[in-house]
Amino acid sequence: TRLSPPTPECPGGSLAALSVGGMALRTNYVPAASELLAVQIEQPGGVRGMPARPLRVRLEVRRCLGLEGGAWRCEVGGRIVEVLS
């Protein structure tokens, strides 16, 4: 999972949940409420040896929960406002 623009403090994250209208990500980046993030999710598999295209969306941050004792600082939940590809 990549967030855009990538920065040293936010190299990426991990997809925790995906639904029709939103997603939850675990990341070290702590966004502001209502911040818009460009998120790219690499998809497994593909057809006839061709890799699957990544899912690229614009995500509006709706919640950010602090995580303790793991690889990630927070879990970000958001609403997909635009599918980019």
XYZ file of C-alpha atoms in Angstrom:
85
model
C 0.000 0.000 0.000
C 1.386 3.391 -0.919
C 0.197 6.812 0.150
C 0.912 9.855 -1.991
C 3.005 11.822 -1.802
C 5.433 9.356 -0.175
C 7.725 10.909 2.428
C 10.430 9.459 4.691
C 7.941 9.421 7.582
C 5.245 7.837 5.390
C 6.764 5.247 3.066
C 3.571 3.202 2.930
C 1.297 1.062 4.992
C -0.781 -2.054 5.165
C -4.377 -2.537 4.031
C -6.496 -3.583 7.029
C -9.964 -3.597 5.412
C -11.582 -2.757 2.079
C -15.258 -2.196 1.301
C -17.289 -0.718 -1.536
C -17.183 2.782 -0.060
C -14.037 2.907 2.025
C -10.949 1.307 3.513
C -8.826 1.097 6.631
C -5.037 1.338 6.478
C -2.309 0.822 9.052
C 0.499 3.324 8.610
C 3.083 5.444 10.388
C 1.640 8.602 8.840
C -0.800 10.491 11.083
C -3.175 12.449 8.827
C -5.435 15.363 9.703
C -9.203 14.918 9.891
C -10.793 15.169 6.417
C -7.358 15.101 4.743
C -7.429 13.681 1.206
C -4.890 10.939 0.533
C -4.000 9.312 -2.776
C -3.737 5.582 -2.008
C -2.413 2.841 -4.276
C -3.152 -0.807 -3.435
C -1.165 -3.474 -5.244
C -3.433 -6.401 -6.149
C -2.355 -10.033 -6.126
C -2.796 -12.286 -9.109
C -3.545 -11.320 -12.656
C -4.602 -12.980 -15.887
C -2.385 -15.197 -18.065
C 0.820 -14.150 -16.335
C 0.097 -10.433 -16.578
C 0.190 -8.586 -13.259
C -3.038 -7.054 -11.983
C -3.288 -3.278 -12.180
C -3.104 -1.508 -8.838
C -6.224 0.057 -7.347
C -5.683 3.819 -7.054
C -8.171 5.909 -5.071
C -8.530 9.251 -3.352
C -9.422 8.646 0.301
C -11.009 11.168 2.683
C -9.794 10.540 6.239
C -12.722 9.935 8.623
C -10.899 8.486 11.643
C -7.398 7.884 12.914
C -6.812 5.527 15.837
C -3.469 5.256 17.607
C -1.902 1.778 17.719
C 0.541 0.643 20.386
C 3.195 -2.042 20.387
C 3.377 -2.859 16.696
C 4.936 -1.907 13.405
C 2.366 0.834 12.672
C 1.540 4.073 14.553
C -2.128 4.352 13.596
C -5.086 2.889 11.753
C -6.670 5.314 9.304
C -10.248 4.793 8.184
C -11.636 6.691 5.262
C -14.243 7.117 2.572
C -13.308 6.561 -1.061
C -14.243 9.792 -2.817
C -12.745 8.987 -6.229
C -11.451 5.901 -8.017
C -8.426 7.018 -10.040
C -7.758 3.674 -11.773
